[in-house]
Coordinates of C-alpha atoms and ligand atoms in Angstrom, one line a residue:
M246 CA 109.7 102.4 124.0
C247 CA 110.5 105.8 123.2
G248 CA 114.1 107.1 122.7
I249 CA 116.0 109.9 124.8
V250 CA 119.1 111.9 124.0
G251 CA 120.8 114.7 125.9
A252 CA 124.0 116.6 125.6
I253 CA 126.3 119.3 127.0
A254 CA 129.3 120.1 125.4
A255 CA 131.2 123.3 124.0
R256 CA 129.9 122.6 120.5
P257 CA 126.3 123.4 119.1
V258 CA 124.6 120.0 120.3
A259 CA 121.5 120.1 117.9
G260 CA 123.1 118.1 115.5
I261 CA 124.3 115.4 117.6
L262 CA 120.7 115.1 119.3
L263 CA 119.3 114.8 115.6
E264 CA 121.5 112.2 115.0
G265 CA 120.8 110.4 118.2
L266 CA 117.2 110.6 117.7
R267 CA 117.8 108.9 114.0
R268 CA 119.7 106.0 116.0
L269 CA 116.7 105.8 118.5
E270 CA 113.9 105.5 116.0
Y271 CA 113.6 101.9 116.1
R272 CA 112.2 102.7 119.6
G273 CA 109.1 104.7 118.7
Y274 CA 108.5 106.8 115.7
D275 CA 105.2 108.7 116.0
S276 CA 106.2 112.4 117.1
A277 CA 109.9 113.9 118.0
G278 CA 111.1 116.7 119.5
M279 CA 113.7 118.8 120.9
A280 CA 114.7 121.3 123.6
V281 CA 117.9 123.4 123.2
L282 CA 119.4 126.2 125.9
N283 CA 120.6 129.0 124.3
Q284 CA 121.3 132.4 125.9
G285 CA 119.3 132.0 128.7
Q286 CA 116.2 130.8 126.6
I287 CA 114.8 127.1 125.8
G288 CA 114.2 126.7 122.4
R289 CA 111.8 124.0 121.7
L290 CA 110.8 122.3 118.5
R291 CA 108.3 119.1 118.3
R292 CA 106.7 117.7 115.0
I293 CA 104.4 114.9 114.5
G294 CA 105.8 111.7 112.5
K295 CA 109.2 110.7 112.1
V296 CA 112.5 112.1 113.1
Q297 CA 112.9 113.3 109.8
A298 CA 109.9 116.0 110.4
L299 CA 111.8 117.3 113.0
A300 CA 114.8 117.1 111.0
D301 CA 113.1 119.4 108.4
A302 CA 111.5 121.7 111.2
C303 CA 115.5 122.2 112.6
A304 CA 116.4 123.1 108.9
Q305 CA 113.9 125.9 109.0
Q306 CA 114.3 126.9 112.7
S307 CA 117.8 126.4 114.1
L308 CA 118.2 125.7 117.8
P309 CA 121.8 126.9 118.6
G310 CA 123.1 126.1 122.1
H311 CA 125.5 123.8 124.2
L312 CA 122.9 122.1 126.5
G313 CA 119.9 120.0 125.0
I314 CA 117.6 117.1 125.5
A315 CA 115.7 115.3 122.7
H316 CA 113.0 112.5 122.1
T317 CA 111.2 110.2 119.8
R318 CA 108.0 109.0 121.1
W319 CA 106.2 105.6 121.0
A320 CA 102.9 106.7 122.5
T321 CA 101.5 105.6 125.9
H322 CA 99.4 108.2 127.2
G323 CA 97.4 110.5 124.5
K324 CA 97.7 110.2 121.1
P325 CA 100.7 110.9 118.4
S326 CA 100.5 114.9 118.4
E327 CA 102.6 117.8 118.6
Q328 CA 101.2 118.7 122.0
N329 CA 101.8 115.1 123.5
A330 CA 105.3 115.3 121.9
H331 CA 108.2 115.7 124.2
P332 CA 110.1 117.4 125.9
H333 CA 107.6 118.9 128.2
M334 CA 107.9 122.0 129.7
S335 CA 106.8 123.7 133.3
G336 CA 106.7 127.3 132.2
E337 CA 109.3 128.6 129.7
R338 CA 112.7 127.7 131.9
L339 CA 112.2 123.7 132.7
A340 CA 112.1 120.9 130.2
V341 CA 112.3 117.2 130.5
V342 CA 112.2 113.9 128.5
H343 CA 110.9 110.6 129.8
N344 CA 111.0 107.5 128.5
G345 CA 109.0 104.8 130.8
I346 CA 105.4 105.0 132.4
I347 CA 104.6 107.2 135.6
E348 CA 101.6 104.7 136.8
N349 CA 100.5 107.1 139.4
F350 CA 100.2 110.2 137.3
E351 CA 96.5 110.8 137.5
P352 CA 96.6 111.6 141.2
L353 CA 99.6 113.3 140.9
K354 CA 98.1 115.4 138.0
R355 CA 95.0 116.1 140.3
E356 CA 97.2 117.5 142.7
L357 CA 99.3 119.5 140.4
E358 CA 95.6 121.1 139.2
Q359 CA 94.6 121.8 142.4
Q360 CA 97.9 123.7 142.9
G361 CA 97.4 125.8 140.1
Y362 CA 99.5 123.9 137.1
V363 CA 97.9 123.9 133.8
F364 CA 98.5 120.9 131.8
T365 CA 98.9 120.9 127.8
S366 CA 99.5 117.4 127.3
E367 CA 97.8 114.1 127.9
T368 CA 101.0 112.5 128.9
D369 CA 101.9 110.9 132.0
T370 CA 105.2 113.0 131.5
E371 CA 104.1 116.5 132.0
V372 CA 103.4 115.3 135.9
V373 CA 107.3 114.9 135.8
A374 CA 108.0 118.6 134.8
H375 CA 105.4 120.2 136.9
L376 CA 106.5 118.4 140.4
L377 CA 110.0 119.5 139.5
D378 CA 108.8 123.1 139.2
R379 CA 106.8 122.8 142.4
E380 CA 109.8 121.7 144.3
L381 CA 112.2 124.3 142.8
K382 CA 109.7 126.9 144.1
T383 CA 109.8 125.7 147.6
G384 CA 114.0 126.6 147.4
L385 CA 115.2 123.3 146.7
D386 CA 118.1 123.4 143.7
L387 CA 117.4 121.3 140.4
L388 CA 119.4 118.3 141.7
A389 CA 117.6 118.4 145.1
A390 CA 114.3 119.0 143.4
L391 CA 114.9 115.7 141.0
R392 CA 115.8 113.8 144.0
K393 CA 112.3 115.0 145.7
T394 CA 110.3 114.4 142.5
M395 CA 111.4 110.8 142.1
E396 CA 110.1 109.8 145.6
F397 CA 106.6 110.7 144.1
L398 CA 106.9 108.8 140.9
E399 CA 105.4 105.3 140.8
G400 CA 106.2 103.1 137.5
A401 CA 109.4 103.2 135.1
F402 CA 111.5 106.0 134.1
A403 CA 114.7 107.3 132.4
L404 CA 114.7 111.2 132.5
G405 CA 116.6 114.2 130.9
V406 CA 116.4 117.7 132.6
I407 CA 117.4 120.9 131.8
H408 CA 116.8 124.1 133.4
A409 CA 117.3 127.7 131.9
D410 CA 119.2 129.0 135.1
Q411 CA 121.6 126.1 135.0
P412 CA 123.2 126.3 131.8
E413 CA 126.2 124.2 132.9
Q414 CA 124.1 120.9 134.0
L415 CA 122.4 118.5 132.2
L416 CA 120.5 116.2 135.0
T417 CA 119.2 112.2 134.4
A418 CA 117.8 109.7 136.3
R419 CA 116.7 106.2 135.8
K420 CA 114.2 103.9 137.6
G421 CA 113.1 100.4 135.7
S422 CA 113.9 102.2 132.1
P423 CA 117.4 101.7 130.4
L424 CA 119.9 104.9 130.1
V425 CA 123.6 105.0 129.3
I426 CA 126.0 107.9 129.9
G427 CA 128.1 108.7 126.8
V428 CA 131.6 109.9 128.4
G429 CA 133.1 112.6 125.8
I430 CA 136.0 114.5 126.4
G431 CA 135.1 117.9 127.2
E432 CA 131.5 116.7 126.4
N433 CA 129.1 114.2 128.0
F434 CA 125.8 113.1 126.7
I435 CA 122.7 110.7 127.9
A436 CA 120.8 108.5 125.5
S437 CA 118.4 105.0 126.1
D438 CA 121.3 102.9 124.5
Q439 CA 125.1 103.4 123.3
L440 CA 124.0 103.2 119.4
A441 CA 122.3 106.8 119.7
L442 CA 125.9 108.0 120.8
L443 CA 128.3 106.0 118.6
P444 CA 129.4 108.9 116.4
V445 CA 130.6 111.1 119.6
T446 CA 131.9 108.6 122.0
D447 CA 132.4 104.9 122.4
R448 CA 132.6 104.9 126.5
F449 CA 130.0 104.6 128.2
M450 CA 128.3 104.2 132.1
F451 CA 125.8 102.6 132.8
L452 CA 123.2 104.0 135.7
E453 CA 121.8 101.5 138.2
D454 CA 118.2 101.7 139.3
G455 CA 117.1 104.7 141.1
D456 CA 120.8 106.7 140.5
I457 CA 120.7 110.4 139.4
A458 CA 123.5 112.1 137.6
Q459 CA 124.5 115.4 137.2
L460 CA 126.4 115.9 133.6
E461 CA 128.8 119.2 133.3
A462 CA 130.9 119.2 130.4
E463 CA 134.0 118.3 132.1
R464 CA 132.6 116.0 135.0
I465 CA 129.9 113.5 135.6
Q466 CA 128.7 112.9 139.1
V467 CA 126.7 110.1 140.4
W468 CA 124.4 109.3 143.6
D469 CA 122.5 106.2 144.2
A470 CA 119.3 105.5 145.3
Q471 CA 120.2 106.3 149.1
G472 CA 121.4 109.4 148.0
Q473 CA 125.2 108.5 148.4
V474 CA 127.6 109.6 146.1
A475 CA 128.3 106.6 143.9
E476 CA 131.0 105.4 141.4
R477 CA 129.9 103.9 138.1
A478 CA 132.4 102.3 135.6
I479 CA 133.4 103.1 132.1
S480 CA 133.2 100.7 129.6
T481 CA 134.2 100.9 125.8
F482 CA 131.5 99.6 123.5
E483 CA 132.0 96.3 121.8
H484 CA 130.9 96.4 118.6
G485 CA 132.4 97.9 115.6
Q486 CA 130.7 101.6 114.8
G487 CA 129.9 100.4 111.1
S488 CA 127.6 97.8 112.2
A489 CA 124.7 100.3 113.2
E490 CA 124.5 101.4 109.5
K491 CA 122.5 100.3 107.0
G492 CA 125.3 100.6 104.3
E493 CA 124.2 99.4 100.7
F494 CA 121.0 97.7 101.7
R495 CA 117.6 99.0 101.4
H496 CA 116.4 98.1 104.9
F497 CA 118.2 97.0 108.3
M498 CA 116.0 94.0 107.8
L499 CA 117.7 92.8 104.7
K500 CA 120.8 93.8 106.0
E501 CA 120.4 91.8 109.2
I502 CA 119.4 88.8 107.4
Y503 CA 122.5 89.3 105.2
E504 CA 124.9 89.5 108.5
Q505 CA 123.8 86.1 109.3
P506 CA 126.7 84.1 108.0
R507 CA 129.3 86.4 110.1
V508 CA 126.8 86.4 113.2
M509 CA 127.1 82.7 113.1
Q510 CA 130.7 83.0 113.2
A511 CA 130.6 85.4 116.2
V512 CA 128.3 83.8 118.2
L513 CA 130.5 80.6 118.4
E514 CA 133.7 82.5 118.6
G515 CA 135.6 81.7 122.0
R516 CA 132.7 79.2 122.9
I517 CA 133.9 76.0 121.0
A518 CA 137.3 74.5 120.2
S519 CA 138.5 70.9 119.3
G520 CA 135.0 69.4 119.0
H521 CA 134.0 70.8 122.6
L522 CA 132.3 73.2 124.4
L523 CA 134.3 76.1 126.4
E524 CA 132.0 75.9 129.1
Q525 CA 134.1 79.1 130.4
A526 CA 132.0 81.5 128.0
F527 CA 129.4 81.3 130.7
G528 CA 131.5 82.5 133.3
S529 CA 133.8 81.2 135.8
D530 CA 130.8 80.1 138.3
A531 CA 128.7 78.7 135.6
G532 CA 130.2 75.2 135.9
A533 CA 129.1 74.6 139.5
V534 CA 125.7 75.9 138.9
F535 CA 125.2 73.5 135.8
D536 CA 126.3 70.7 137.9
R537 CA 123.2 71.4 140.3
V538 CA 120.6 72.4 137.3
K539 CA 117.3 69.7 137.8
Q540 CA 115.5 71.7 135.7
V541 CA 115.1 74.8 133.3
Q542 CA 112.4 77.5 133.2
I543 CA 112.8 79.6 129.9
V544 CA 111.1 83.3 130.5
A545 CA 111.0 85.7 127.3
C546 CA 108.7 87.7 125.0
G547 CA 108.2 87.4 121.1
T548 CA 110.9 86.0 118.9
S549 CA 112.7 85.6 121.8
Y550 CA 109.9 83.5 123.3
H551 CA 110.2 81.2 120.1
A552 CA 113.7 80.6 120.5
G553 CA 113.0 79.5 124.0
L554 CA 110.2 77.1 122.6
V555 CA 112.9 75.5 120.2
A556 CA 115.5 74.9 123.5
K557 CA 112.3 73.2 124.9
Y558 CA 112.9 70.3 122.3
W559 CA 116.4 70.2 122.5
I560 CA 117.0 70.1 126.5
E561 CA 114.0 67.8 126.9
E562 CA 115.5 65.2 123.9
L563 CA 119.4 66.0 124.5
V564 CA 119.6 66.6 128.5
G565 CA 116.5 64.8 129.2
I566 CA 115.5 67.2 131.9
P567 CA 112.2 69.4 132.3
C568 CA 112.1 72.6 130.5
M569 CA 109.1 74.9 130.9
V570 CA 108.7 77.8 128.7
E571 CA 106.5 80.9 129.4
V572 CA 105.8 84.2 127.8
A573 CA 107.2 86.6 130.5
S574 CA 103.9 88.9 130.5
E575 CA 102.1 85.9 131.8
F576 CA 104.7 84.3 133.9
R577 CA 105.4 87.6 136.1
Y578 CA 101.7 87.7 137.3
R579 CA 100.9 84.2 138.4
P580 CA 102.0 82.5 141.3
V581 CA 104.4 80.0 139.3
V582 CA 105.7 76.5 140.8
L583 CA 109.8 76.5 140.6
P584 CA 110.9 73.3 141.7
E585 CA 113.9 73.0 143.6
D586 CA 117.3 73.8 141.2
T587 CA 115.7 75.5 138.6
L588 CA 117.5 77.5 136.2
L589 CA 116.1 80.6 135.2
L590 CA 117.0 80.9 131.5
T591 CA 116.0 84.4 130.3
L592 CA 115.9 85.5 126.5
S593 CA 116.2 88.8 125.1
Q594 CA 117.9 90.6 122.3
S595 CA 117.6 93.8 124.0
G596 CA 117.8 92.9 128.0
E597 CA 115.6 95.8 128.9
T598 CA 112.2 94.3 127.7
A599 CA 110.2 95.2 131.0
D600 CA 108.2 92.1 131.2
T601 CA 111.0 89.7 130.9
L602 CA 113.0 92.0 133.7
A603 CA 110.3 91.9 136.0
A604 CA 109.8 88.2 135.7
L605 CA 113.8 87.9 136.5
R606 CA 113.2 89.9 139.4
E607 CA 110.0 88.5 140.7
V608 CA 111.7 84.9 140.7
K609 CA 115.5 85.8 141.1
A610 CA 115.3 84.6 144.8
R611 CA 113.7 81.4 144.3
V612 CA 115.6 79.8 141.7
L613 CA 119.3 77.7 141.8
A614 CA 120.5 80.7 139.5
T615 CA 119.5 82.9 136.4
L616 CA 121.2 83.0 132.8
A617 CA 120.6 85.7 130.5
I618 CA 121.5 84.8 126.9
C619 CA 121.4 88.7 125.8
N620 CA 122.6 90.5 122.9
V621 CA 123.4 93.7 124.6
P622 CA 126.1 93.7 126.7
G623 CA 125.6 95.9 130.2
S624 CA 122.1 95.8 129.6
S625 CA 119.8 95.4 132.8
L626 CA 119.0 91.6 132.2
V627 CA 122.6 91.2 132.0
R628 CA 123.8 93.2 135.0
E629 CA 120.9 91.6 136.8
S630 CA 121.6 88.0 135.8
D631 CA 124.0 85.6 137.8
L632 CA 125.1 84.3 134.6
S633 CA 125.2 85.5 130.9
L634 CA 126.1 84.4 127.4
M635 CA 126.1 87.2 125.1
T636 CA 124.9 86.3 121.4
N637 CA 127.3 89.0 119.7
A638 CA 125.0 89.6 117.0
G639 CA 125.8 93.2 116.9
P640 CA 123.5 96.2 116.8
E641 CA 119.7 94.8 115.6
I642 CA 117.7 97.9 114.4
G643 CA 115.2 96.3 112.1
V644 CA 112.2 96.2 114.7
A645 CA 111.6 92.7 113.3
S646 CA 114.2 90.4 115.0
T647 CA 116.1 88.1 112.6
K648 CA 119.6 87.8 113.4
A649 CA 119.0 88.0 117.1
F650 CA 117.0 84.7 117.0
T651 CA 119.3 82.8 115.0
S652 CA 122.1 83.8 117.2
Q653 CA 119.8 83.0 120.3
L654 CA 119.5 79.5 118.7
V655 CA 123.2 79.0 118.6
A656 CA 123.5 80.4 122.3
L657 CA 120.7 77.8 123.4
M658 CA 122.6 74.8 121.5
L659 CA 125.8 75.6 123.5
T660 CA 123.7 75.9 127.0
T661 CA 122.3 72.6 126.0
I662 CA 125.4 70.9 125.4
A663 CA 126.7 72.5 128.8
L664 CA 123.4 71.1 130.5
G665 CA 123.8 67.5 128.5
R666 CA 127.4 66.9 129.9
R667 CA 125.9 66.3 133.4
H668 CA 123.2 64.4 132.1
G669 CA 124.9 61.6 129.9
L670 CA 125.5 63.5 126.8
S671 CA 128.8 61.4 125.6
A672 CA 131.7 63.4 124.2
D673 CA 131.3 61.7 120.9
K674 CA 127.5 63.5 120.9
E675 CA 128.9 66.6 122.3
T676 CA 131.6 66.6 119.5
A677 CA 129.0 66.1 116.7
L678 CA 126.9 68.9 117.8
V679 CA 130.1 71.1 117.7
A680 CA 130.7 70.0 114.3
A681 CA 127.4 70.7 113.1
L682 CA 127.6 74.1 114.6
E683 CA 130.5 74.5 112.9
Q684 CA 128.7 74.5 109.4
L685 CA 126.5 77.3 110.4
P686 CA 128.5 80.1 108.8
E687 CA 128.8 78.2 105.6
L688 CA 125.4 77.0 105.3
F689 CA 123.8 80.5 105.9
Q690 CA 126.0 81.8 102.9
Q691 CA 124.0 78.7 100.9
L692 CA 120.7 79.8 102.5
L693 CA 121.3 83.3 100.9
A694 CA 121.5 81.9 97.7
L695 CA 117.6 81.3 97.9
D696 CA 116.8 84.7 98.0
G697 CA 116.1 84.8 94.4
P698 CA 113.7 82.0 94.3
I699 CA 112.1 83.2 97.8
E700 CA 111.5 86.8 96.4
A701 CA 109.8 85.1 93.4
M702 CA 107.6 83.2 95.7
S703 CA 106.4 86.3 97.6
A704 CA 104.6 87.8 94.6
H705 CA 101.8 84.9 95.8
F706 CA 101.3 86.3 99.1
A707 CA 100.9 90.4 98.3
E708 CA 97.3 90.4 97.9
K709 CA 96.6 87.6 100.5
R710 CA 94.9 89.1 103.8
H711 CA 95.7 85.8 105.9
A712 CA 98.4 82.9 105.7
L713 CA 98.8 79.8 107.7
F714 CA 102.4 78.4 108.6
L715 CA 102.6 74.6 109.9
G716 CA 105.4 72.7 111.3
R717 CA 106.0 69.9 113.5
N718 CA 108.1 69.1 116.6
V719 CA 111.1 71.4 116.9
L720 CA 109.9 73.3 113.8
Y721 CA 106.7 74.2 115.1
P722 CA 108.1 77.4 117.0
V723 CA 109.9 78.0 113.8
A724 CA 106.6 78.3 112.0
M725 CA 105.7 80.3 114.7
E726 CA 108.5 82.8 114.3
G727 CA 107.8 82.7 110.7
A728 CA 103.9 83.7 111.4
L729 CA 105.2 86.4 113.7
K730 CA 107.4 88.2 110.9
L731 CA 105.0 88.1 108.2
K732 CA 102.2 89.6 110.4
E733 CA 104.4 92.1 112.2
I734 CA 106.2 93.5 108.8
S735 CA 103.4 92.9 106.1
Y736 CA 100.6 93.5 108.3
I737 CA 99.1 89.8 106.6
H738 CA 97.4 88.1 109.6
A739 CA 99.4 84.7 109.9
E740 CA 99.0 82.0 112.3
A741 CA 100.8 78.8 113.0
Y742 CA 100.0 75.3 114.0
P743 CA 101.6 72.4 115.0
A744 CA 100.6 70.3 111.5
G745 CA 99.1 67.7 113.6
E746 CA 96.3 70.3 114.9
L747 CA 94.9 71.3 111.3
K748 CA 92.3 68.8 111.3
H749 CA 91.3 69.8 115.0
G750 CA 89.7 73.5 113.5
P751 CA 91.9 75.8 111.4
L752 CA 91.4 73.3 108.5
A753 CA 88.0 75.0 108.2
L754 CA 90.0 78.4 107.1
V755 CA 91.4 76.4 104.3
D756 CA 90.8 77.6 100.5
K757 CA 92.4 79.1 97.5
E758 CA 92.8 82.4 99.5
M759 CA 94.6 80.9 102.4
P760 CA 98.4 80.1 101.6
V761 CA 99.8 77.7 103.7
I762 CA 103.2 77.9 104.5
A763 CA 105.0 74.5 105.7
V764 CA 108.4 73.7 106.7
A765 CA 109.1 70.7 106.0
P766 CA 112.4 68.8 107.5
R767 CA 114.0 65.5 106.6
N768 CA 113.3 63.5 109.7
G769 CA 110.7 61.2 111.1
M770 CA 107.9 63.6 111.2
L771 CA 108.0 64.1 107.6
D772 CA 105.8 61.6 106.3
K773 CA 102.9 62.9 109.0
L774 CA 103.3 66.4 107.6
K775 CA 103.1 65.1 104.1
A776 CA 99.6 63.7 105.2
N777 CA 98.9 67.0 106.7
L778 CA 99.9 68.8 103.3
Q779 CA 97.6 66.4 101.3
E780 CA 94.7 67.3 103.6
V781 CA 95.3 71.2 102.7
R782 CA 95.5 70.4 99.0
A783 CA 92.4 68.4 99.0
R784 CA 90.8 71.4 100.3
G785 CA 92.1 73.7 97.1
G786 CA 94.8 75.5 99.7
E787 CA 98.0 76.5 97.9
L788 CA 101.0 75.2 99.4
F789 CA 104.3 76.7 99.8
V790 CA 106.9 74.1 101.6
F791 CA 110.3 75.0 102.3
A792 CA 111.7 71.5 102.3
G793 CA 114.8 69.5 103.9
C794 CA 115.6 67.6 100.8
E795 CA 115.4 67.1 97.1
E796 CA 113.7 63.7 97.3
S797 CA 110.8 64.2 99.9
I798 CA 108.7 66.7 98.2
Q799 CA 108.4 68.1 94.6
S800 CA 106.7 71.0 93.2
Q801 CA 103.3 70.2 91.3
E802 CA 100.4 72.3 90.6
G803 CA 99.3 74.3 93.5
V804 CA 102.6 73.0 95.6
H805 CA 105.4 75.3 95.5
V806 CA 108.6 73.9 96.8
I807 CA 111.9 75.5 97.9
H808 CA 114.7 73.0 98.6
L809 CA 117.2 74.1 101.2
P810 CA 120.7 72.6 101.3
A811 CA 121.5 69.5 102.8
L812 CA 122.4 69.9 106.9
P813 CA 122.8 68.0 109.9
P814 CA 119.1 67.6 111.2
V815 CA 120.1 69.3 114.6
L816 CA 120.3 72.7 112.8
D817 CA 117.1 72.6 111.3
P818 CA 115.4 75.4 113.2
I819 CA 118.1 77.5 112.7
A820 CA 118.5 77.0 109.1
F821 CA 114.8 76.8 108.3
T822 CA 114.4 80.3 109.8
L823 CA 116.3 82.4 107.1
P824 CA 114.2 81.6 104.3
L825 CA 110.5 82.5 106.3
Q826 CA 112.8 85.8 107.1
L827 CA 113.3 86.3 103.4
L828 CA 109.6 85.7 102.8
S829 CA 108.6 88.1 105.1
Y830 CA 110.8 90.6 104.1
H831 CA 109.9 90.3 100.4
V832 CA 106.3 90.2 100.7
A833 CA 106.6 93.3 102.9
V834 CA 108.6 95.3 100.3
L835 CA 105.7 94.3 97.5
K836 CA 103.0 95.5 99.9
G837 CA 105.1 98.7 100.3
T838 CA 104.8 98.8 104.3
D839 CA 107.6 100.5 106.5
V840 CA 109.9 97.4 106.6
D841 CA 112.3 98.6 109.6
Q842 CA 109.6 100.6 111.5
P843 CA 106.3 98.9 111.2
R844 CA 103.6 100.6 112.5
N845 CA 102.4 100.4 116.1
L846 CA 105.7 98.6 117.0
A847 CA 109.0 99.5 118.7
K848 CA 112.0 97.8 118.6
S849 CA 112.8 97.5 122.4
V850 CA 109.7 97.3 124.8
T851 CA 110.7 98.9 128.0
V852 CA 107.2 99.4 129.3
E853 CA 104.3 96.8 130.0
Ligands
M6R149 O1 114.6 92.7 123.1 P1 113.7 91.3 123.2 O2 114.1 89.7 122.7 O3 113.4 91.0 124.5 O4 112.3 91.4 122.4 C1 111.3 90.8 122.7 C2 110.3 91.0 121.8 O5 109.4 92.7 121.9 C3 110.7 91.1 120.2 O6 111.4 89.9 119.7 C4 109.7 91.1 119.3 O7 108.7 90.0 119.3 C5 110.3 91.4 118.0 N1 109.7 92.7 117.2 C6 109.8 90.4 116.6 O8 110.6 90.5 115.7

């Protein structure tokens, strides 16, 4: 949550900072601000609302200068307001931007107030600015003051700091919150993620927890948590720059839905050949780990959690070993039992989700190995896990996760095959699974052809306040994901149930005002699902069915059916997801909500 960006360059930095903020807006968008040093004075502009409001302000009042920091906020401490917007200052000469949460800010604030500091915001961040100022006044230089300040801070932070007396340096530090250094030619940058800096560089240095770095235009120096000089490798950004742009699409979400045929190709590339899984894709140590795995514990949040629930069905059916799945925010805070030879599998688009990372750190020492399935190379989750498999979906900007989910499912099927090999999955079965996966790019292309009928269907939802999603078996988590998508971007209250649970309570809600969306595959559960749908019809409920084959269910009064193209049943959870994504998208567009940046949410949840 929150995005920070900073720059030190020979050219003016305000434009670079603004563009960086636009690209970080998915992390929070309730206010934005910028501080730039010019001729010994720090100029600061802050505006409530989106980055555009700050851009408008910058157009009126320019901020010239070669050193600056900027921030887009997702409020944690204090309401969205100009006073609470970053950068925060102590006096006129020191400015700070912060992403994360300072957990002990209250006692620190009391102490600083007793020492005469006057607070102008309700944020936790302001204590950082005043602590820095206090340490500077003891005679420390800026770098030493930052190091000393970090000793007082509990919680998570990524910081950017500038001082009017130090026009040649931009300081940064991180502990628990993401931060990258962008390495330029005669200019250097900081940001919460690489996307923010792609217009100015494609070379990045990732800081470790506890690191402090001093950026000058021509030089970057890093010190580790112990204060020792540290070397951090520089890597080149792996996705094409164009993929972070909206292009001809009206929204990032739609663009990302439409990218899925290509994404299906990308997640499979280099992972399968001649009808087999290429296990080396998981890393050279993976084989030895997989040989020993006796059960899998999956931990994730939100959409990634739903992908984990799908994998449970696959792993228990195709591998035959136990698979537990839990949301990270629960898992991390309870005394979990982890049997011997458990593989901890974390799932995350961003690789920076605070709860997932905390869960990993909590149990890492107690499991056989850790495997991260993730979309962001170099993210904390990837760096801290023993094994990783990238989903290669490219940057996902829309807050609602779409291509990240379907690519996670493919990566999970590859993991299932790898584990299955050790537990009796035959070579023929593996070949059949791989052949099915190979159909995905073409299948997704066909699924996109349903966009028109789904858009037409969406009109039935625009005036509704609630919706019920039903699925059975492996499509139950897909129904959960459909409900999450709808509530997240259209603000229609939506819940998912395994269809068999209907008569145990939720049926009481069904009437003509409660649309019921069902995902109906072509498998042994279809007849049971059809019986559940009759129960809904009998109560006047209107049904919207995504069906796996022509002959299974037909449209009739009160029953609207969209048939999916023929597909191997094992692909059901991957394929049925796309129509539900399109449905949510079109409903949100009809309702006029902010599709890419829904209220109260942020893309990367880097705080608890
Ligand atoms: O980056 P992650 O996959 O760890 O994020 C987890 C959730 O915050 C995320 O999936 C969230 O639920 C999405 N907004 C759903 O569309």
